[in-house]
CSV table of C-alpha atoms in Angstrom, one decimal:
chain,number,residue,atom,x,y,z
G,1,UNK,CA,302.3,96.0,117.7
G,2,UNK,CA,304.0,98.5,119.9
G,3,UNK,CA,302.8,100.2,123.1
G,4,UNK,CA,303.4,103.7,124.5
G,5,UNK,CA,303.4,103.8,128.3
G,6,UNK,CA,302.5,107.4,129.0
G,7,UNK,CA,299.0,107.1,130.3
G,8,UNK,CA,299.5,109.0,133.6
G,9,UNK,CA,296.9,106.8,135.2
G,10,UNK,CA,297.0,105.9,138.9
G,11,UNK,CA,298.2,102.3,139.6
G,12,UNK,CA,295.3,101.5,141.9
G,13,UNK,CA,292.8,102.4,139.2
G,14,UNK,CA,294.2,100.1,136.5
G,15,UNK,CA,291.6,98.4,134.4
G,16,UNK,CA,292.4,95.8,131.8
G,17,UNK,CA,290.5,93.2,129.9
G,18,UNK,CA,290.7,90.6,132.6
G,19,UNK,CA,291.0,92.4,135.9
G,20,UNK,CA,288.9,94.4,138.3
G,21,UNK,CA,289.1,95.6,141.9
G,22,UNK,CA,288.1,92.7,144.0
G,23,UNK,CA,288.4,94.9,147.1
G,24,UNK,CA,285.4,96.9,146.0
G,25,UNK,CA,283.1,93.8,145.9
G,26,UNK,CA,280.7,93.4,148.8
G,27,UNK,CA,282.2,91.2,151.4
G,28,UNK,CA,279.0,89.4,152.2
G,29,UNK,CA,277.2,87.5,149.4
G,30,UNK,CA,274.2,85.6,150.7
G,31,UNK,CA,272.4,82.9,148.8
G,32,UNK,CA,268.8,83.4,147.9
G,33,UNK,CA,267.9,80.8,150.4
G,34,UNK,CA,269.7,82.7,153.2
G,35,UNK,CA,268.0,85.9,152.1
G,36,UNK,CA,264.5,84.5,152.1
G,37,UNK,CA,265.1,83.1,155.6
G,38,UNK,CA,266.3,86.3,157.1
G,39,UNK,CA,263.7,88.3,159.0
G,40,UNK,CA,263.6,92.0,159.0
G,41,UNK,CA,263.5,93.7,162.4
G,42,UNK,CA,262.0,97.1,162.3
G,43,UNK,CA,262.1,99.5,165.1
G,44,UNK,CA,259.9,102.5,164.7
G,45,UNK,CA,260.6,105.5,166.8
G,46,UNK,CA,258.3,108.5,166.6
G,47,UNK,CA,258.7,111.5,168.7
G,48,UNK,CA,255.7,113.7,169.1
G,49,UNK,CA,255.8,116.9,171.2
G,50,UNK,CA,252.7,118.8,172.1
G,51,UNK,CA,253.1,122.0,173.9
G,52,UNK,CA,250.1,124.0,175.0
G,53,UNK,CA,250.8,127.2,176.9
G,54,UNK,CA,248.2,129.2,178.9
G,55,UNK,CA,249.0,132.8,179.9
G,56,UNK,CA,247.1,134.1,183.0
G,57,UNK,CA,247.0,137.7,183.9
G,58,UNK,CA,245.9,139.4,187.1
G,59,UNK,CA,244.6,142.9,186.8
G,60,UNK,CA,244.0,145.0,189.9
G,61,UNK,CA,241.5,147.9,189.5
G,62,UNK,CA,241.4,150.9,191.9
G,63,UNK,CA,238.2,152.8,192.9
G,64,UNK,CA,238.7,156.5,193.7
G,65,UNK,CA,236.7,158.1,196.6
G,66,UNK,CA,234.7,161.3,196.1
G,67,UNK,CA,236.8,164.5,195.8
G,68,UNK,CA,237.2,166.6,199.0
G,69,UNK,CA,238.2,170.2,198.9
G,70,UNK,CA,240.5,171.9,199.2
G,71,UNK,CA,243.4,169.5,199.8
G,72,UNK,CA,243.4,165.7,199.1
G,73,UNK,CA,246.4,163.6,200.0
G,74,UNK,CA,246.3,160.0,198.8
G,75,UNK,CA,248.4,157.4,200.5
G,76,UNK,CA,248.4,153.9,198.9
G,77,UNK,CA,248.6,151.4,201.6
G,78,UNK,CA,247.5,147.9,200.5
G,79,UNK,CA,244.7,149.3,198.4
G,80,UNK,CA,243.6,151.7,201.1
G,81,UNK,CA,242.8,155.3,200.2
G,82,UNK,CA,243.2,157.8,203.2
G,83,UNK,CA,241.3,161.1,202.9
G,84,UNK,CA,242.3,163.9,205.3
G,85,UNK,CA,240.0,166.9,205.9
G,86,UNK,CA,241.5,170.4,205.9
G,87,UNK,CA,243.5,171.7,208.8
G,88,UNK,CA,240.9,174.4,209.4
G,89,UNK,CA,238.5,171.9,210.8
G,90,UNK,CA,238.8,172.0,214.7
G,91,UNK,CA,238.5,168.3,215.1
G,92,UNK,CA,239.8,166.5,212.0
G,93,UNK,CA,237.9,163.4,211.1
G,94,UNK,CA,239.7,160.6,209.3
G,95,UNK,CA,237.7,158.5,207.0
G,96,UNK,CA,239.2,155.3,205.6
G,97,UNK,CA,237.7,153.9,202.4
G,98,UNK,CA,238.8,150.3,201.6
G,99,UNK,CA,238.2,149.0,198.1
G,100,UNK,CA,238.6,145.5,197.0
G,101,UNK,CA,239.5,145.2,193.3
G,102,UNK,CA,237.8,142.5,191.3
G,103,UNK,CA,240.5,140.1,189.8
G,104,UNK,CA,240.3,139.7,186.1
G,105,UNK,CA,241.7,136.5,184.6
G,106,UNK,CA,242.7,136.6,180.9
G,107,UNK,CA,243.3,133.1,179.4
G,108,UNK,CA,245.0,132.9,176.0
G,109,UNK,CA,245.0,129.5,174.1
G,110,UNK,CA,248.0,128.8,171.9
G,111,UNK,CA,247.9,126.7,168.8
G,112,UNK,CA,249.3,123.2,169.5
G,113,UNK,CA,252.6,122.7,167.8
G,114,UNK,CA,253.4,119.2,166.5
G,115,UNK,CA,257.1,118.2,166.2
G,116,UNK,CA,257.6,115.4,163.7
G,117,UNK,CA,260.8,113.4,163.5
G,118,UNK,CA,261.6,112.2,159.9
G,119,UNK,CA,261.5,108.5,159.5
G,120,UNK,CA,265.0,107.1,159.3
G,121,UNK,CA,266.2,105.0,156.4
G,122,UNK,CA,266.5,101.5,157.7
G,123,UNK,CA,269.9,100.9,156.2
G,124,UNK,CA,271.6,104.2,156.9
G,125,UNK,CA,271.1,105.6,153.4
G,126,UNK,CA,272.8,102.8,151.5
G,127,UNK,CA,272.7,102.1,147.8
G,128,UNK,CA,273.8,98.8,146.2
G,129,UNK,CA,274.6,98.5,142.4
G,130,UNK,CA,274.5,95.2,140.7
G,131,UNK,CA,276.3,94.8,137.4
G,132,UNK,CA,276.4,91.7,135.0
G,133,UNK,CA,280.1,92.2,134.2
G,134,UNK,CA,283.2,94.0,135.4
G,135,UNK,CA,285.7,92.6,132.9
G,136,UNK,CA,286.6,95.8,131.1
G,137,UNK,CA,286.5,99.6,131.2
G,138,UNK,CA,282.9,100.1,130.1
G,139,UNK,CA,281.4,98.1,133.0
G,140,UNK,CA,283.8,99.7,135.5
G,141,UNK,CA,283.0,103.2,134.2
G,142,UNK,CA,279.2,102.6,134.7
G,143,UNK,CA,279.9,101.7,138.3
G,144,UNK,CA,282.2,104.7,138.9
G,145,UNK,CA,279.8,107.3,137.4
G,146,UNK,CA,277.0,106.0,139.7
G,147,UNK,CA,279.3,105.7,142.7
G,148,UNK,CA,280.6,109.3,142.3
G,149,UNK,CA,277.0,110.7,142.1
G,150,UNK,CA,275.8,108.7,145.1
G,151,UNK,CA,278.7,109.5,147.4
G,152,UNK,CA,278.6,113.2,146.5
G,153,UNK,CA,275.2,113.3,148.2
G,154,UNK,CA,276.4,111.6,151.4
G,155,UNK,CA,275.0,108.1,150.7
G,156,UNK,CA,276.9,104.9,151.1
G,157,UNK,CA,277.7,102.9,147.9
G,158,UNK,CA,278.5,99.2,147.3
G,159,UNK,CA,278.3,96.9,144.3
G,160,UNK,CA,278.5,93.3,143.3
G,161,UNK,CA,278.9,91.4,140.0
G,162,UNK,CA,276.7,88.7,138.6
G,163,UNK,CA,279.5,87.4,136.3
G,164,UNK,CA,277.1,87.1,133.4
G,165,UNK,CA,274.7,84.8,135.2
G,166,UNK,CA,271.1,85.7,135.0
G,167,UNK,CA,270.2,83.3,138.0
G,168,UNK,CA,273.0,84.9,140.1
G,169,UNK,CA,271.7,88.3,139.3
G,170,UNK,CA,268.2,87.2,140.4
G,171,UNK,CA,269.5,85.9,143.7
G,172,UNK,CA,271.6,89.1,144.3
G,173,UNK,CA,268.5,91.3,143.8
G,174,UNK,CA,266.4,89.3,146.3
G,175,UNK,CA,269.3,89.1,148.8
G,176,UNK,CA,270.6,92.7,148.7
G,177,UNK,CA,267.0,94.1,148.9
G,178,UNK,CA,267.1,93.3,152.6
G,179,UNK,CA,270.4,95.1,153.0
G,180,UNK,CA,270.0,98.5,151.4
G,181,UNK,CA,267.6,101.4,150.9
G,182,UNK,CA,267.5,101.1,147.1
G,183,UNK,CA,268.9,98.9,144.4
G,184,UNK,CA,270.3,100.0,141.0
G,185,UNK,CA,270.5,97.1,138.6
G,186,UNK,CA,272.1,96.7,135.2
G,187,UNK,CA,269.8,93.9,133.8
G,188,UNK,CA,271.0,91.4,131.3
G,189,UNK,CA,268.0,90.2,129.4
G,190,UNK,CA,264.5,91.5,128.7
G,191,UNK,CA,262.6,89.6,131.5
G,192,UNK,CA,265.3,87.7,133.4
G,193,UNK,CA,265.0,89.8,136.6
G,194,UNK,CA,261.2,90.5,136.6
G,195,UNK,CA,260.3,88.2,139.5
G,196,UNK,CA,263.3,89.2,141.6
G,197,UNK,CA,262.4,92.9,141.2
G,198,UNK,CA,258.8,92.1,142.2
G,199,UNK,CA,260.0,90.3,145.3
G,200,UNK,CA,262.4,93.1,146.2
G,201,UNK,CA,259.7,95.8,146.0
G,202,UNK,CA,256.7,94.0,147.3
G,203,UNK,CA,258.2,91.8,150.0
G,204,UNK,CA,261.3,93.8,151.1
G,205,UNK,CA,260.0,97.3,150.3
G,206,UNK,CA,263.2,98.1,148.4
G,207,UNK,CA,262.8,100.2,145.3
G,208,UNK,CA,264.7,99.0,142.2
G,209,UNK,CA,266.0,101.4,139.5
G,210,UNK,CA,267.1,99.7,136.2
G,211,UNK,CA,270.1,101.2,134.3
G,212,UNK,CA,271.5,101.0,130.8
G,213,UNK,CA,269.9,97.8,129.4
G,214,UNK,CA,266.1,97.8,129.0
G,215,UNK,CA,263.8,95.4,130.8
G,216,UNK,CA,260.1,94.6,131.3
G,217,UNK,CA,260.6,94.3,135.1
G,218,UNK,CA,258.3,96.3,137.3
G,219,UNK,CA,261.1,98.7,138.5
G,220,UNK,CA,260.6,102.3,139.4
G,221,UNK,CA,262.1,103.5,136.1
G,222,UNK,CA,264.6,102.5,133.5
G,223,UNK,CA,267.1,104.9,131.8
G,224,UNK,CA,269.1,103.4,128.9
G,225,UNK,CA,270.8,103.8,125.6
G,226,UNK,CA,268.7,103.8,122.5
G,227,UNK,CA,270.4,100.7,121.2
G,228,UNK,CA,268.1,100.0,118.2
G,229,UNK,CA,268.5,103.5,116.9
G,230,UNK,CA,272.3,103.2,117.5
G,231,UNK,CA,272.3,100.0,115.3
G,232,UNK,CA,270.4,101.7,112.5
G,233,UNK,CA,272.8,104.7,112.7
G,234,UNK,CA,275.8,102.4,112.2
G,235,UNK,CA,274.4,101.2,108.9
G,236,UNK,CA,273.4,104.7,107.8
G,237,UNK,CA,277.1,105.8,108.3
G,238,UNK,CA,278.4,102.9,106.4
G,239,UNK,CA,275.9,103.3,103.5
G,240,UNK,CA,276.7,107.0,103.2
G,241,UNK,CA,280.4,106.3,103.2
G,242,UNK,CA,280.2,103.6,100.5
G,243,UNK,CA,278.1,105.8,98.3
G,244,UNK,CA,280.5,108.7,98.6
G,245,UNK,CA,283.5,106.5,97.9
G,246,UNK,CA,282.2,104.2,95.2
G,247,UNK,CA,279.0,105.9,94.0
G,248,UNK,CA,277.0,102.8,94.8
G,249,UNK,CA,276.5,100.2,97.5
G,250,UNK,CA,275.8,97.3,95.1
G,251,UNK,CA,277.7,94.2,95.9
G,252,UNK,CA,279.6,95.9,98.7
G,253,UNK,CA,280.3,93.9,101.9
G,254,UNK,CA,279.3,95.1,105.3
G,255,UNK,CA,280.5,92.9,108.2
G,256,UNK,CA,278.8,93.4,111.6
G,257,UNK,CA,280.2,92.1,114.9
G,258,UNK,CA,277.4,91.4,117.4
G,259,UNK,CA,277.5,90.6,121.1
G,260,UNK,CA,275.4,88.0,122.8
G,261,UNK,CA,271.7,88.2,122.1
G,262,UNK,CA,271.2,87.3,125.7
G,263,UNK,CA,272.1,90.8,126.5
G,264,UNK,CA,269.2,93.2,125.7
G,265,UNK,CA,271.6,96.0,124.7
G,266,UNK,CA,273.5,93.9,122.1
G,267,UNK,CA,270.2,92.3,120.9
G,268,UNK,CA,268.5,95.6,120.2
G,269,UNK,CA,271.7,96.9,118.4
G,270,UNK,CA,271.7,93.8,116.2
G,271,UNK,CA,268.0,94.3,115.6
G,272,UNK,CA,268.6,97.9,114.5
G,273,UNK,CA,271.5,96.9,112.2
G,274,UNK,CA,269.4,94.2,110.5
G,275,UNK,CA,266.3,96.4,110.1
G,276,UNK,CA,268.4,99.0,108.3
G,277,UNK,CA,270.3,96.4,106.3
G,278,UNK,CA,267.0,94.9,105.0
G,279,UNK,CA,266.4,98.3,103.3
G,280,UNK,CA,269.5,97.7,101.2
G,281,UNK,CA,269.2,94.2,99.6
G,282,UNK,CA,272.0,95.2,97.2
G,283,UNK,CA,274.5,94.9,100.0
G,284,UNK,CA,276.3,91.7,101.0
G,285,UNK,CA,275.8,91.5,104.8
G,286,UNK,CA,277.8,89.2,107.1
G,287,UNK,CA,276.9,89.1,110.9
G,288,UNK,CA,279.6,87.6,113.2
G,289,UNK,CA,278.3,86.4,116.6
G,290,UNK,CA,281.1,86.9,119.2
G,291,UNK,CA,279.4,85.4,122.2
G,292,UNK,CA,279.8,88.8,124.0
G,293,UNK,CA,283.3,88.4,125.2
G,294,UNK,CA,286.6,90.2,124.4
G,295,UNK,CA,288.1,86.8,123.4
G,296,UNK,CA,285.0,86.0,121.3
G,297,UNK,CA,285.4,89.3,119.3
G,298,UNK,CA,289.1,88.5,118.6
G,299,UNK,CA,288.5,84.9,117.6
G,300,UNK,CA,285.6,85.9,115.2
G,301,UNK,CA,287.7,88.6,113.6
G,302,UNK,CA,290.7,86.3,113.1
G,303,UNK,CA,288.6,83.6,111.6
G,304,UNK,CA,286.9,85.9,109.2
G,305,UNK,CA,289.7,88.1,108.0
G,306,UNK,CA,292.1,85.3,107.6
G,307,UNK,CA,290.2,84.4,104.5
G,308,UNK,CA,287.9,87.3,103.7
G,309,UNK,CA,287.7,91.1,103.5
G,310,UNK,CA,285.0,93.7,103.7
G,311,UNK,CA,284.2,97.2,102.6
G,312,UNK,CA,282.8,98.3,105.9
G,313,UNK,CA,282.9,97.0,109.5
G,314,UNK,CA,280.3,97.7,112.2
G,315,UNK,CA,280.8,96.7,115.8
G,316,UNK,CA,278.3,96.6,118.6
G,317,UNK,CA,281.1,97.3,121.1
G,318,UNK,CA,284.5,98.9,121.0
G,319,UNK,CA,287.6,99.4,123.0
G,320,UNK,CA,289.0,96.1,124.4
G,321,UNK,CA,286.4,94.2,122.3
G,322,UNK,CA,287.4,96.0,119.1
G,323,UNK,CA,291.1,95.6,119.7
G,324,UNK,CA,290.9,92.0,118.5
G,325,UNK,CA,289.5,93.3,115.2
G,326,UNK,CA,292.3,95.7,114.7
G,327,UNK,CA,294.8,92.9,115.6
G,328,UNK,CA,293.3,90.7,112.9
G,329,UNK,CA,293.2,93.5,110.2
G,330,UNK,CA,296.9,94.2,111.0
G,331,UNK,CA,297.8,90.5,111.0
G,332,UNK,CA,296.3,89.9,107.5
G,333,UNK,CA,297.4,93.1,105.9
G,334,UNK,CA,294.0,94.8,105.8
G,335,UNK,CA,294.5,97.7,108.1
G,336,UNK,CA,294.9,101.0,106.2
G,337,UNK,CA,294.7,104.6,107.5
G,338,UNK,CA,291.5,106.6,107.0
G,339,UNK,CA,291.7,108.3,103.7
G,340,UNK,CA,293.7,105.6,102.0
G,341,UNK,CA,292.0,104.1,98.9
G,342,UNK,CA,292.2,100.6,100.5
G,343,UNK,CA,290.8,101.7,103.9
G,344,UNK,CA,287.9,99.7,105.3
G,345,UNK,CA,285.2,101.9,106.9
G,346,UNK,CA,284.8,101.3,110.6
G,347,UNK,CA,282.0,102.5,112.9
G,348,UNK,CA,281.4,101.2,116.5
G,349,UNK,CA,279.2,101.7,119.6
G,350,UNK,CA,280.4,102.6,123.1
G,351,UNK,CA,282.9,105.5,122.6
G,352,UNK,CA,285.5,104.2,125.1
G,353,UNK,CA,288.7,106.1,125.6
G,354,UNK,CA,290.8,103.7,123.5
G,355,UNK,CA,288.3,103.9,120.6
G,356,UNK,CA,288.4,107.7,120.6
G,357,UNK,CA,292.2,107.5,120.5
G,358,UNK,CA,292.0,105.1,117.5
G,359,UNK,CA,289.8,107.7,115.7
G,360,UNK,CA,292.7,110.1,116.3
G,361,UNK,CA,295.2,107.7,114.9
G,362,UNK,CA,293.0,107.3,111.8
G,363,UNK,CA,292.4,103.6,112.3
G,364,UNK,CA,288.6,104.1,112.9
G,365,UNK,CA,286.1,106.4,111.2
G,366,UNK,CA,283.4,107.0,113.8
G,367,UNK,CA,282.0,105.9,117.2
G,368,UNK,CA,278.6,106.2,118.8
G,369,UNK,CA,279.2,106.8,122.5
G,370,UNK,CA,276.8,105.4,125.0
G,371,UNK,CA,276.4,108.4,127.3
G,372,UNK,CA,276.9,106.4,130.5
G,373,UNK,CA,277.9,109.5,132.4
G,374,UNK,CA,274.4,111.0,131.7
G,375,UNK,CA,272.5,107.7,132.1
G,376,UNK,CA,273.8,106.9,135.6
G,377,UNK,CA,274.0,110.4,136.9
G,378,UNK,CA,270.4,111.1,135.7
G,379,UNK,CA,269.2,107.8,137.3
G,380,UNK,CA,270.5,108.9,140.6
G,381,UNK,CA,269.1,112.4,140.3
G,382,UNK,CA,265.6,111.1,139.5
G,383,UNK,CA,265.8,108.5,142.2
G,384,UNK,CA,266.8,111.1,144.8
G,385,UNK,CA,264.1,113.5,143.7
G,386,UNK,CA,261.1,111.2,143.4
G,387,UNK,CA,261.9,107.7,144.8
G,388,UNK,CA,264.1,108.0,147.9
G,389,UNK,CA,263.3,111.6,148.9
G,390,UNK,CA,262.2,110.1,152.2
G,391,UNK,CA,262.0,106.7,153.9
G,392,UNK,CA,258.2,106.5,154.1
G,393,UNK,CA,258.2,103.5,151.6
G,394,UNK,CA,259.9,101.4,154.3
G,395,UNK,CA,257.1,101.8,156.8
G,396,UNK,CA,253.4,100.9,156.8
G,397,UNK,CA,251.5,101.1,154.5
G,398,UNK,CA,254.7,100.8,152.4
G,399,UNK,CA,253.8,103.2,149.6
G,400,UNK,CA,256.2,102.5,146.7
G,401,UNK,CA,257.1,105.9,145.1
G,402,UNK,CA,256.8,106.6,141.3
G,403,UNK,CA,258.2,109.3,139.0
G,404,UNK,CA,255.7,111.6,137.2
G,405,UNK,CA,255.3,110.8,133.5
G,406,UNK,CA,255.6,112.0,130.8
G,407,UNK,CA,258.7,113.8,132.0
G,408,UNK,CA,261.1,115.8,129.8
G,409,UNK,CA,264.7,116.0,131.0
G,410,UNK,CA,267.9,117.6,129.8
G,411,UNK,CA,271.4,116.1,130.1
G,412,UNK,CA,272.6,116.4,133.7
G,413,UNK,CA,275.1,119.1,134.6
G,414,UNK,CA,278.6,118.0,133.8
G,415,UNK,CA,277.5,115.2,131.4
G,416,UNK,CA,277.1,115.0,127.6
G,417,UNK,CA,274.7,113.2,125.3
G,418,UNK,CA,275.1,115.4,122.2
G,419,UNK,CA,274.3,118.9,123.5
G,420,UNK,CA,272.2,120.7,126.1
G,421,UNK,CA,269.5,121.5,123.5
G,422,UNK,CA,268.8,117.8,123.1
G,423,UNK,CA,266.0,116.6,125.3
G,424,UNK,CA,264.9,113.1,126.4
G,425,UNK,CA,261.3,112.1,127.3
G,426,UNK,CA,260.5,109.5,130.0
G,427,UNK,CA,257.2,107.7,129.6
G,428,UNK,CA,255.7,104.3,130.2
G,429,UNK,CA,257.0,101.4,128.1
G,430,UNK,CA,258.9,103.4,125.5
G,431,UNK,CA,261.4,100.6,124.9
G,432,UNK,CA,258.8,97.9,124.9
G,433,UNK,CA,255.4,99.4,124.1
G,434,UNK,CA,252.5,97.3,125.5
G,435,UNK,CA,254.9,95.0,127.4
G,436,UNK,CA,255.6,97.1,130.5
G,437,UNK,CA,254.1,100.1,132.4
G,438,UNK,CA,257.5,101.0,133.8
G,439,UNK,CA,258.7,104.5,132.9
G,440,UNK,CA,261.5,104.3,130.4
G,441,UNK,CA,263.9,106.9,128.9
G,442,UNK,CA,266.0,106.4,125.7
G,443,UNK,CA,269.0,108.6,125.6
G,444,UNK,CA,269.9,110.5,122.4
G,445,UNK,CA,272.3,109.0,119.9
G,446,UNK,CA,275.2,111.1,118.6
G,447,UNK,CA,278.3,110.4,116.5
G,448,UNK,CA,282.0,111.1,117.1
G,449,UNK,CA,284.4,111.6,114.3
G,450,UNK,CA,287.8,113.3,113.9
G,451,UNK,CA,286.0,116.6,113.8
G,452,UNK,CA,284.6,116.4,117.4
G,453,UNK,CA,286.7,113.7,119.0
G,454,UNK,CA,288.5,116.2,121.3
G,455,UNK,CA,285.3,117.5,122.9
G,456,UNK,CA,286.2,117.3,126.6
G,457,UNK,CA,282.6,116.5,127.6
G,458,UNK,CA,282.4,113.1,125.8
G,459,UNK,CA,282.4,110.5,128.5
G,460,UNK,CA,285.4,108.6,127.1
G,461,UNK,CA,287.5,111.7,127.3
G,462,UNK,CA,286.2,112.9,130.6
G,463,UNK,CA,286.8,109.5,132.2
G,464,UNK,CA,290.5,109.7,131.5
G,465,UNK,CA,290.7,113.2,133.0
G,466,UNK,CA,289.3,111.6,136.2
G,467,UNK,CA,290.8,108.1,136.3
G,468,UNK,CA,293.8,108.3,133.9
G,469,UNK,CA,294.2,106.7,130.5
G,470,UNK,CA,292.8,103.3,129.6
G,471,UNK,CA,295.6,100.8,129.6
G,472,UNK,CA,295.2,99.9,125.9
G,473,UNK,CA,294.6,103.5,124.8
G,474,UNK,CA,298.2,104.1,123.5
G,475,UNK,CA,298.5,100.9,121.5
G,476,UNK,CA,299.5,101.4,117.9
G,477,UNK,CA,299.4,99.1,114.8
G,478,UNK,CA,301.3,99.0,111.6
G,479,UNK,CA,298.6,100.5,109.4
G,480,UNK,CA,299.4,100.8,105.7
G,481,UNK,CA,299.5,104.0,103.8
G,482,UNK,CA,300.2,107.5,105.1
G,483,UNK,CA,298.7,108.9,108.2
G,484,UNK,CA,296.5,111.9,107.3
G,485,UNK,CA,297.8,115.4,108.4
G,486,UNK,CA,294.9,115.9,110.8
G,487,UNK,CA,295.9,112.8,112.8
G,488,UNK,CA,298.9,114.3,114.6
G,489,UNK,CA,297.1,117.5,115.2
G,490,UNK,CA,294.2,115.9,117.1
G,491,UNK,CA,296.6,113.7,119.0
G,492,UNK,CA,298.6,116.7,120.2
G,493,UNK,CA,295.4,118.5,121.1
G,494,UNK,CA,294.2,115.6,123.2
G,495,UNK,CA,297.5,115.2,125.0
G,496,UNK,CA,297.5,118.9,126.0
G,497,UNK,CA,293.9,118.6,127.1
G,498,UNK,CA,294.5,115.4,129.0
G,499,UNK,CA,297.4,116.7,131.0
G,500,UNK,CA,295.6,120.0,131.7
G,501,UNK,CA,292.5,118.3,133.2
G,502,UNK,CA,294.2,115.2,134.7
G,503,UNK,CA,296.7,117.5,136.5
G,504,UNK,CA,293.8,119.3,138.2
G,505,UNK,CA,292.3,116.2,139.8
C-alpha cells in the first residue's frame, strides 16, 4: 500500500483514526453529583420606564372698547387700552379701559410608553454539543458543521465527548444543562438519555435538541439520517448490480458489515438491510458484527476474507472504517477495479472524503452520504427560529418552546441532501411512531457514484475545501485488472476543484 502526501490540509486540523483535538474539549467536566449539588443563582433585572407628559397652554384674550370717531390710537400697556378723543374737543377726556383676560388651560394627555428590556440569556448565549465519539472524521465533521453555524450567529460554542459511554453521556447532559443556554446532543441508543433530557429541561430549564441518531427522549426536536431507508437502499443497489451482471441473484453472496447495535443509527441501518434481504431468500447473506470501531471493522474483514469471498459488500460506515475492508481484499487478492469481471460490488453509508476518493479510484461502486452539513445546520436554524429566539424559557413560568408541526423544510442554503427540490417533513414521532411525541425529521437518502462524485456540494467534498483533505484520502491499493478510463478523468477533475476551492479559504 502506498500513500500520496498532497492533501494540502492544515496541520492543526489533522484528523486520523485515533486522534482528536483535546484543546477543544471543555476544560471543566463535572460529575452528575456535582451538577445536582450546584444551585442556580438567578438575577432578574427589569427596567420599566413610564413617561407621561402634560402640555399646558396659557391663552390671553383681549377685549376691544367701543369704536370712537374719528381717530383711535391704541396703546398696549399691560393689557390696558387707551382711547383719546379728537383734538377738536376743548377739554380732552382720557378714558382708560382695563380688561382682564380669562386664562384658558389646555391639558393634553399623552399615551404612556412602556420600555421593555429583553431578558438576557443566563449563560451569555452559549451552546454545548455532546458527541458519543470523536475518533474519526465523521464525528469531527458533525461537530464542525454545527460549530460553524453557531459561531456565525455570534453564539459561543463548546463540546464534550462521552467516549461511547451511555452513562457518561447521561451525566454530561445533566451537568452541562446548568452551564449553557441550550444543549445539542448526538444520542447513542434509543432511550439511553431520556431521563437526562427530562432533568435538563424540567429542572434546569435548558432545551435539548437531538441530532443525527434518533431517540425517544422528550427533546425539542430530532433531525437525523433515514438509516433504515439507507440500509434498504444498499441492498437494492447490490441486487440490481447482481442481476445486471449475472442475470440472477440466486446463490449469490452478499456480506454486510454492521456497527454496534447499541448505536441507534447502526441498528436502524442493519434493520433496513435485513428487511430488504428477507425479500430475497435466494441470496446467501452474511452479516459481520464489527463492534462499531475502526479496529473491529478491520478485524472482521480480515477474518472473513482470509477464507471466504463475496459477490457484493455492504457497509454501514465507510472512510476509516472501510479502509480495513480494502486492506483485507488487497491482502487476500480479492480487490479488483470496478468494471473487471472479478470485481466485488461495494456500497457504503457515510460519504466521507476518503470514500468519495475511492469511488474515483474505482475501488468502490457507490456511497450513500449522510448529509451532516444539512442535518446540523438545519438543527441550528430551527433552534434559533423557534426554541432560543429569546430567553423567556429561563424565567418563570419557564415556558419550554416548541416548533410547529407538521413543518416542511428544504435543504439549508449551502448544504446538500440530493437537490433543492427534495423536501423533508418534520412531524411527531416519525422515526418511532407511537413511542414519542417529539418532532422528528428524516433527511432524504441519495446515492453517489462515478457520475456525480465531483458534485462540489456533497458534504464529503465540501468539507475538504474547508478543512483540507482527509489524511487517508490519497491512499492507494494494488487493485487487480485495468483502471477504467473514467477514473483518471474524475481524479483530475477533483484535484482541480479541490485546489480552486481550498485556495479561496
